[in-house]
């Protein structure tokens, strides 16, 4: 397979004259599909997001927390889901299955089956009245079946679309023609039993498959008694038990009797690394999620004693190792290296007896209250049948070895766990990369199918007296059932500045928006207050309405009388009404003082700077150039290629050097890329859209580059060992040195009798407490290569955990089958290497046997770790981006923004971010290029109106705000002694306003005088 | 009127319930309060909330002002340390809070009238519990002396008129 999408594109452009379609279908509404859709919309394409269940969100939407930050999963996903829902260029098609995909890149036809929802998602308000009256109970799929819900229900509170769905197969009306309670009770008239299944063909330019994975069916491992013993649960079920919004509200209790759990066991590799169930691969995420669940369980219930039974603890990702070691050392999570062979249940207590083989070969038994099976990830359904993709040996989508988002089928890209089991950040990275590759194919059609809203000119309301319109929403009975809405309307009419107040059944409905536009006209309103639900979901809608009525959208304020009032004071209608009145008063008082805010605009220089000419940097540059954007590629060395020059073949046997030559050739040939080898970055100034970077060559000659975005691809370094006689004895090599000899077919290797590989050299130690991720695969790969050269040679690998994650596990199994001997040593008990006669004597305290093993070897090969590029320390302050304790760059968000920095317009990829494999670097590079493209493809960048401003008359130039600003958005003019905020950099937190002693710094939309009005309004409301 | 309610009135010095103002950060605690609503968790209706982008923007002046205007309690709720949407706004709040507590003493108010809590967007139950327990706490302290003073002043004005 060729790794070059560029080449394919060139070929196709020759034979097809027709412009491509500027739309993409994304299949799968989990975090990968959501990310790809948002990215594509930002890149200028219209999107169909297809999901087979009733809501987008996927598995991430079911998770309680995410590793290694223990961040709340829904809290970070839900805003993305709302963004999808409000994006005019993303159409969400739920309850839809792909039947077939045909066509060529640029012109694809996808046939979908659209199953009935029986509820009109446009009309449904998600009030839940239907659920309350539905007589049919079903296991709640969102809670993994641990509790019951009703046949008609909103899938979960944050669902998108937030509409109810009917489970047709059990609905009493659909099955027996009886009931129909939901139809009667629905005030919005949204239930529609006439809804029917249909098929439809969609034409799009490209297809991105992000169907995720299928959880392993734990009942297939009969020895664990899942489905028979009530206190054996899967990890996904346990995730829901931990969820504050789950069936037990996060109480760590067991299903059989609701008793609090004390002894909690996790069994790893259930359905992974297990050829007996047909899954030879490692599921990559289970070690970390089990660690997370153990930690969260302890957080919820400190008396819990969690034990994790594992084979190899695979904490290979960024900051995973620290998470694992702290879980063990500081939080008391017990890790037991042992294979659990079976579980028995004690009849009376329903406790569970785990039988396991410890490392010394002893059979042991231990009793637990609850057992969690860490189930693996299996390939999803429909990859071959619906999407027509070729599969690999494990049933996952076969993909390009260097750019894993390229599937076997032209026009279809693949990302996420359907390609290989992976965690959230890797999924997000691939999804972004897939969007980038789709854009590479379709960029000529960019923007052609976009829907743009047209707005009337904005009325200048400055100088006008505030004329507030107050809309009080009943939200069906959600507000109206508990709050005396007419009384609130009456009250609102008495408030100063209010010229119009009225109630509305659903203020958010489409016809209500039309009505509001008319009101603005008729009553010459210049401020709008809507008292309804939360601004977090509905403010964008009403702001949009106001804007379409010719009023600045910042002249809007919301009173949350549903989530913060009617729903939480259901038993006290009088007091709820009183509170609703007060909340309305506070909103009106603030609204009166709102002023129109301008959204800033700044020009974008449509060029990119890529720092670093390794595999990551070259891929990023090629992708941007392929989409039509000029790129400056700056490399400090005289040659392009970076660290990959040391790698000759990858774990699947692909020729890395050939790939590298092809990349370098591509970069040299591409007219849009200007290469500066032998140059370093000397200075960076400016901000997103308009950076100015000074680069210097070895002789100090300077060049000034102007560009709109920056991609940091500075790569990493190799740890140079001082231990194990390296540098003293020529028989001690690094893996890369060995690899060079293997590639050169070194004759000496054919005489090899015995070689020892030592893992974790420079990794997972006190100085570098992280895993270098690639060395285990590297060692196994080279061990096999040696075995191939000389089958009789004895190869020993001295390791701590073999971290051959994903499909790399195949290689590990193959190595064991080929006779490679793996000996484990414990942390802190390192092997020793000494010269002994004509050979090298390696001694290692073997952990399983508990005895010291001595091996006389001809060669000792050190698996050296990857270190951060020392240049990062100079570059970081220039770009105003952070690094972590180990010197790698720190991304904006570990889960959902893996290639972004918090600084807009600056992106990161490859080893500069963390140790990773070549194909992971390439995916990240293409993702970073796509993110940069989303900046460069815009003519102008709109900056948010809620930013800080400095009143120069009051500013004393003390500079406190300059030091406090987390985004370095404030600068001090030393001569004039005045601070100034750059609105392009300000994120609107308002930290500066609270610290300014002179009251000169103000956050627009949240000015001190506006907040004080709210405070006063709250107080005076109470006084009546 | 139930016994409980009578008691509440008696405690509040014959006036209505205690009055609490809550400052909630947009990204975590406001969302946590939303979740409490979505989950229909019930809590006392004594809290009025002000949404701010970050707790880091809450000037001590706002808190002092709230008490001066006659609030009996002030709650500040933001993202957990390390989760701040703006990186470190809640650190500033945590620091400022120490100063604020001192200022409260200076104003002659009990420490228990001011509370700082970290409530994430997932902690609807925690938000409800915070409001319940804080309301209880402020109830036990009764109306703030500043409110009583203010009420007397207002009465005086009315009497003079």
Short mmCIF file of N, CA, C and O in Angstrom, two decimals, chain A residues 423-500:
data_model
loop_
_atom_site.label_atom_id
_atom_site.label_comp_id
_atom_site.label_asym_id
_atom_site.label_seq_id
_atom_site.Cartn_x
_atom_site.Cartn_y
_atom_site.Cartn_z
N UNK A 423 -7.48 5.01 22.55
CA UNK A 423 -8.12 5.86 23.54
C UNK A 423 -8.71 7.12 22.89
O UNK A 423 -8.63 7.29 21.67
N UNK A 424 -9.26 7.99 23.72
CA UNK A 424 -9.95 9.17 23.18
C UNK A 424 -9.02 10.12 22.43
O UNK A 424 -9.30 10.48 21.29
N UNK A 425 -7.88 10.53 23.02
CA UNK A 425 -7.05 11.48 22.27
C UNK A 425 -6.56 10.94 20.92
O UNK A 425 -6.51 11.68 19.94
N UNK A 426 -6.22 9.65 20.87
CA UNK A 426 -5.79 9.09 19.59
C UNK A 426 -6.94 9.05 18.59
O UNK A 426 -6.74 9.23 17.39
N UNK A 427 -8.15 8.83 19.10
CA UNK A 427 -9.33 8.84 18.24
C UNK A 427 -9.58 10.25 17.71
O UNK A 427 -9.81 10.44 16.51
N UNK A 428 -9.49 11.23 18.60
CA UNK A 428 -9.70 12.62 18.19
C UNK A 428 -8.64 13.03 17.17
O UNK A 428 -8.94 13.68 16.17
N UNK A 429 -7.41 12.61 17.41
CA UNK A 429 -6.33 12.92 16.47
C UNK A 429 -6.64 12.34 15.10
O UNK A 429 -6.57 13.03 14.08
N UNK A 430 -7.00 11.06 15.07
CA UNK A 430 -7.30 10.43 13.78
C UNK A 430 -8.51 11.06 13.11
O UNK A 430 -8.54 11.22 11.89
N UNK A 431 -9.51 11.41 13.91
CA UNK A 431 -10.72 12.02 13.33
C UNK A 431 -10.36 13.35 12.67
O UNK A 431 -10.81 13.66 11.56
N UNK A 432 -9.51 14.12 13.34
CA UNK A 432 -9.08 15.40 12.78
C UNK A 432 -8.25 15.16 11.53
O UNK A 432 -8.41 15.86 10.52
N UNK A 433 -7.39 14.14 11.59
CA UNK A 433 -6.58 13.80 10.42
C UNK A 433 -7.46 13.37 9.25
O UNK A 433 -7.24 13.77 8.11
N UNK A 434 -8.49 12.58 9.54
CA UNK A 434 -9.40 12.13 8.48
C UNK A 434 -10.09 13.33 7.84
O UNK A 434 -10.22 13.40 6.62
N UNK A 435 -10.50 14.29 8.68
CA UNK A 435 -11.12 15.51 8.13
C UNK A 435 -10.12 16.23 7.23
O UNK A 435 -10.48 16.73 6.16
N UNK A 436 -8.86 16.24 7.66
CA UNK A 436 -7.82 16.89 6.86
C UNK A 436 -7.62 16.20 5.52
O UNK A 436 -7.49 16.86 4.48
N UNK A 437 -7.62 14.88 5.53
CA UNK A 437 -7.42 14.13 4.28
C UNK A 437 -8.64 14.32 3.36
O UNK A 437 -8.50 14.48 2.15
N UNK A 438 -9.83 14.35 3.97
CA UNK A 438 -11.03 14.60 3.16
C UNK A 438 -10.92 15.97 2.50
O UNK A 438 -11.24 16.14 1.31
N UNK A 439 -10.41 16.94 3.25
CA UNK A 439 -10.26 18.28 2.71
C UNK A 439 -9.23 18.33 1.58
O UNK A 439 -9.38 19.05 0.60
N UNK A 440 -8.19 17.52 1.74
CA UNK A 440 -7.17 17.43 0.70
C UNK A 440 -7.81 16.99 -0.62
O UNK A 440 -7.49 17.48 -1.69
N UNK A 441 -8.75 16.07 -0.51
CA UNK A 441 -9.43 15.56 -1.71
C UNK A 441 -10.43 16.57 -2.26
O UNK A 441 -10.69 16.61 -3.45
N UNK A 442 -11.06 17.33 -1.37
CA UNK A 442 -12.22 18.13 -1.77
C UNK A 442 -11.97 19.63 -1.78
O UNK A 442 -12.90 20.40 -1.99
N UNK A 443 -10.72 20.08 -1.54
CA UNK A 443 -10.54 21.50 -1.26
C UNK A 443 -10.99 22.43 -2.38
O UNK A 443 -11.31 23.58 -2.15
N UNK A 444 -11.05 21.87 -3.61
CA UNK A 444 -11.54 22.73 -4.71
C UNK A 444 -13.01 23.08 -4.53
O UNK A 444 -13.50 24.04 -5.07
N UNK A 445 -13.69 22.24 -3.75
CA UNK A 445 -15.13 22.47 -3.54
C UNK A 445 -15.41 23.10 -2.18
O UNK A 445 -16.54 23.16 -1.74
N UNK A 446 -14.34 23.54 -1.51
CA UNK A 446 -14.51 24.13 -0.19
C UNK A 446 -15.52 25.28 -0.22
O UNK A 446 -15.46 26.16 -1.07
N UNK A 447 -16.48 25.22 0.67
CA UNK A 447 -17.43 26.33 0.80
C UNK A 447 -18.58 26.30 -0.19
O UNK A 447 -19.50 27.10 -0.09
N UNK A 448 -18.54 25.37 -1.16
CA UNK A 448 -19.57 25.40 -2.20
C UNK A 448 -20.94 24.96 -1.68
O UNK A 448 -21.96 25.37 -2.21
N UNK A 449 -20.98 24.12 -0.66
CA UNK A 449 -22.27 23.63 -0.18
C UNK A 449 -22.60 24.16 1.21
O UNK A 449 -23.49 23.65 1.89
N UNK A 450 -21.88 25.18 1.63
CA UNK A 450 -22.12 25.71 2.97
C UNK A 450 -23.38 26.55 3.00
O UNK A 450 -23.69 27.25 2.04
N UNK A 451 -24.08 26.47 4.12
CA UNK A 451 -25.21 27.35 4.34
C UNK A 451 -24.71 28.52 5.15
O UNK A 451 -24.11 28.33 6.21
N UNK A 452 -24.91 29.68 4.66
CA UNK A 452 -24.52 30.86 5.44
C UNK A 452 -25.77 31.64 5.77
O UNK A 452 -26.65 31.83 4.95
N UNK A 453 -25.85 32.10 6.98
CA UNK A 453 -27.01 32.89 7.37
C UNK A 453 -26.82 34.32 6.88
O UNK A 453 -25.74 34.89 6.97
N UNK A 454 -27.90 34.89 6.37
CA UNK A 454 -27.87 36.30 5.97
C UNK A 454 -28.51 37.11 7.09
O UNK A 454 -29.55 36.73 7.62
N UNK A 455 -27.89 38.21 7.43
CA UNK A 455 -28.42 39.03 8.52
C UNK A 455 -28.75 40.44 8.03
O UNK A 455 -28.05 40.98 7.19
N UNK A 456 -29.82 41.03 8.60
CA UNK A 456 -30.10 42.43 8.25
C UNK A 456 -29.06 43.33 8.91
O UNK A 456 -28.39 42.91 9.86
N UNK A 457 -28.90 44.55 8.43
CA UNK A 457 -27.94 45.45 9.06
C UNK A 457 -28.34 45.72 10.52
O UNK A 457 -29.53 45.72 10.85
N UNK A 458 -27.33 45.92 11.36
CA UNK A 458 -27.59 46.08 12.78
C UNK A 458 -28.08 47.50 13.09
O UNK A 458 -27.50 48.47 12.62
N UNK A 459 -29.15 47.57 13.87
CA UNK A 459 -29.68 48.88 14.25
C UNK A 459 -28.79 49.48 15.32
O UNK A 459 -28.40 48.81 16.26
N UNK A 460 -28.47 50.75 15.16
CA UNK A 460 -27.63 51.41 16.16
C UNK A 460 -28.51 51.83 17.33
O UNK A 460 -29.34 52.72 17.19
N UNK A 461 -28.34 51.17 18.47
CA UNK A 461 -29.23 51.46 19.60
C UNK A 461 -28.56 52.34 20.65
O UNK A 461 -29.13 52.62 21.70
N UNK A 462 -27.32 52.72 20.36
CA UNK A 462 -26.63 53.55 21.35
C UNK A 462 -27.38 54.88 21.52
O UNK A 462 -27.87 55.46 20.55
N UNK A 463 -27.50 55.33 22.73
CA UNK A 463 -28.22 56.58 22.98
C UNK A 463 -29.71 56.38 23.21
O UNK A 463 -30.38 57.24 23.76
N UNK A 464 -30.23 55.22 22.78
CA UNK A 464 -31.65 54.95 23.03
C UNK A 464 -31.85 54.59 24.50
O UNK A 464 -30.98 53.98 25.11
N UNK A 465 -33.00 54.92 25.04
CA UNK A 465 -33.37 54.43 26.36
C UNK A 465 -33.54 52.92 26.26
O UNK A 465 -34.04 52.42 25.24
N UNK A 466 -33.17 52.18 27.31
CA UNK A 466 -33.39 50.74 27.22
C UNK A 466 -34.87 50.40 27.06
O UNK A 466 -35.71 50.94 27.78
N UNK A 467 -35.18 49.61 26.07
CA UNK A 467 -36.55 49.11 25.88
C UNK A 467 -36.46 47.58 25.91
O UNK A 467 -36.08 46.95 24.94
N UNK A 468 -36.78 47.03 27.08
CA UNK A 468 -36.58 45.60 27.29
C UNK A 468 -37.85 44.83 26.97
O UNK A 468 -38.94 45.21 27.41
N UNK A 469 -37.69 43.77 26.21
CA UNK A 469 -38.78 42.82 26.01
C UNK A 469 -38.49 41.60 26.87
O UNK A 469 -37.38 41.08 26.85
N UNK A 470 -39.47 41.18 27.67
CA UNK A 470 -39.26 40.02 28.54
C UNK A 470 -40.20 38.89 28.13
O UNK A 470 -41.42 39.06 28.14
N UNK A 471 -39.65 37.79 27.74
CA UNK A 471 -40.44 36.62 27.36
C UNK A 471 -40.32 35.60 28.49
O UNK A 471 -39.21 35.20 28.86
N UNK A 472 -41.44 35.18 29.05
CA UNK A 472 -41.42 34.18 30.10
C UNK A 472 -41.94 32.87 29.50
O UNK A 472 -43.07 32.82 29.00
N UNK A 473 -41.08 31.86 29.54
CA UNK A 473 -41.42 30.59 28.89
C UNK A 473 -42.11 29.64 29.88
O UNK A 473 -41.68 29.51 31.02
N UNK A 474 -43.14 28.98 29.42
CA UNK A 474 -43.80 27.97 30.26
C UNK A 474 -43.07 26.63 30.16
O UNK A 474 -43.20 25.77 31.02
N UNK A 475 -42.38 26.44 29.05
CA UNK A 475 -41.74 25.16 28.73
C UNK A 475 -42.74 24.02 28.94
O UNK A 475 -42.49 23.09 29.70
N UNK A 476 -43.85 24.10 28.28
CA UNK A 476 -44.93 23.13 28.51
C UNK A 476 -45.34 23.24 29.96
O UNK A 476 -45.70 24.33 30.42
N UNK A 477 -45.22 22.14 30.68
CA UNK A 477 -45.52 22.23 32.10
C UNK A 477 -44.25 22.23 32.94
O UNK A 477 -44.31 22.22 34.16
N UNK A 478 -43.11 22.24 32.26
CA UNK A 478 -41.85 22.17 33.02
C UNK A 478 -41.62 23.37 33.90
O UNK A 478 -41.09 23.27 34.99
N UNK A 479 -42.00 24.53 33.38
CA UNK A 479 -41.94 25.73 34.21
C UNK A 479 -43.37 26.04 34.66
O UNK A 479 -43.64 26.23 35.85
N UNK A 480 -44.27 26.01 33.68
CA UNK A 480 -45.66 26.37 33.97
C UNK A 480 -46.33 25.51 35.03
O UNK A 480 -47.27 25.95 35.69
N UNK A 481 -45.86 24.27 35.22
CA UNK A 481 -46.47 23.37 36.19
C UNK A 481 -46.11 23.70 37.63
O UNK A 481 -46.75 23.21 38.55
N UNK A 482 -45.09 24.50 37.82
CA UNK A 482 -44.62 24.77 39.18
C UNK A 482 -44.54 26.25 39.50
O UNK A 482 -44.60 26.65 40.64
N UNK A 483 -44.36 27.04 38.44
CA UNK A 483 -44.22 28.48 38.63
C UNK A 483 -45.48 29.14 38.08
O UNK A 483 -45.95 28.77 37.01
N UNK A 484 -46.00 30.10 38.80
CA UNK A 484 -47.17 30.84 38.33
C UNK A 484 -46.70 31.83 37.26
O UNK A 484 -46.33 32.98 37.57
N UNK A 485 -46.68 31.37 36.05
CA UNK A 485 -46.09 32.16 34.97
C UNK A 485 -46.81 33.50 34.75
O UNK A 485 -46.16 34.54 34.62
N UNK A 486 -48.16 33.51 34.74
CA UNK A 486 -48.82 34.82 34.57
C UNK A 486 -48.40 35.83 35.65
O UNK A 486 -48.24 37.02 35.36
N UNK A 487 -48.20 35.35 36.87
CA UNK A 487 -47.78 36.26 37.94
C UNK A 487 -46.38 36.81 37.66
O UNK A 487 -46.10 37.99 37.92
N UNK A 488 -45.52 35.98 37.10
CA UNK A 488 -44.17 36.43 36.77
C UNK A 488 -44.24 37.48 35.65
O UNK A 488 -43.54 38.49 35.67
N UNK A 489 -45.13 37.24 34.69
CA UNK A 489 -45.30 38.20 33.59
C UNK A 489 -45.77 39.55 34.14
O UNK A 489 -45.20 40.60 33.81
N UNK A 490 -46.76 39.49 35.04
CA UNK A 490 -47.27 40.72 35.65
C UNK A 490 -46.14 41.48 36.34
O UNK A 490 -46.00 42.69 36.22
N UNK A 491 -45.35 40.72 37.08
CA UNK A 491 -44.23 41.30 37.83
C UNK A 491 -43.23 41.94 36.87
O UNK A 491 -42.77 43.06 37.08
N UNK A 492 -42.94 41.23 35.80
CA UNK A 492 -41.96 41.71 34.83
C UNK A 492 -42.41 43.06 34.25
O UNK A 492 -41.60 43.96 34.02
N UNK A 493 -43.73 43.18 34.05
CA UNK A 493 -44.25 44.42 33.45
C UNK A 493 -44.00 45.64 34.33
O UNK A 493 -44.00 46.77 33.86
N UNK A 494 -43.85 45.38 35.65
CA UNK A 494 -43.65 46.51 36.57
C UNK A 494 -42.19 46.94 36.64
O UNK A 494 -41.87 47.95 37.25
N UNK A 495 -41.32 46.16 36.04
CA UNK A 495 -39.89 46.46 36.19
C UNK A 495 -39.47 47.61 35.28
O UNK A 495 -39.96 47.72 34.16
N UNK A 496 -38.57 48.45 35.78
CA UNK A 496 -38.15 49.60 34.97
C UNK A 496 -37.48 49.15 33.66
O UNK A 496 -36.68 48.21 33.67
N UNK A 497 -37.86 49.82 32.60
CA UNK A 497 -37.24 49.53 31.31
C UNK A 497 -37.99 48.49 30.50
O UNK A 497 -37.78 48.36 29.30
N UNK A 498 -38.89 47.74 31.17
CA UNK A 498 -39.61 46.68 30.44
C UNK A 498 -40.80 47.32 29.70
O UNK A 498 -41.65 47.93 30.32
N UNK A 499 -40.80 47.21 28.39
CA UNK A 499 -41.90 47.79 27.62
C UNK A 499 -42.84 46.70 27.10
O UNK A 499 -43.91 47.00 26.55
N UNK A 500 -42.40 45.47 27.24
CA UNK A 500 -43.24 44.37 26.76
C UNK A 500 -42.91 43.13 27.57
O UNK A 500 -41.74 42.82 27.80
#
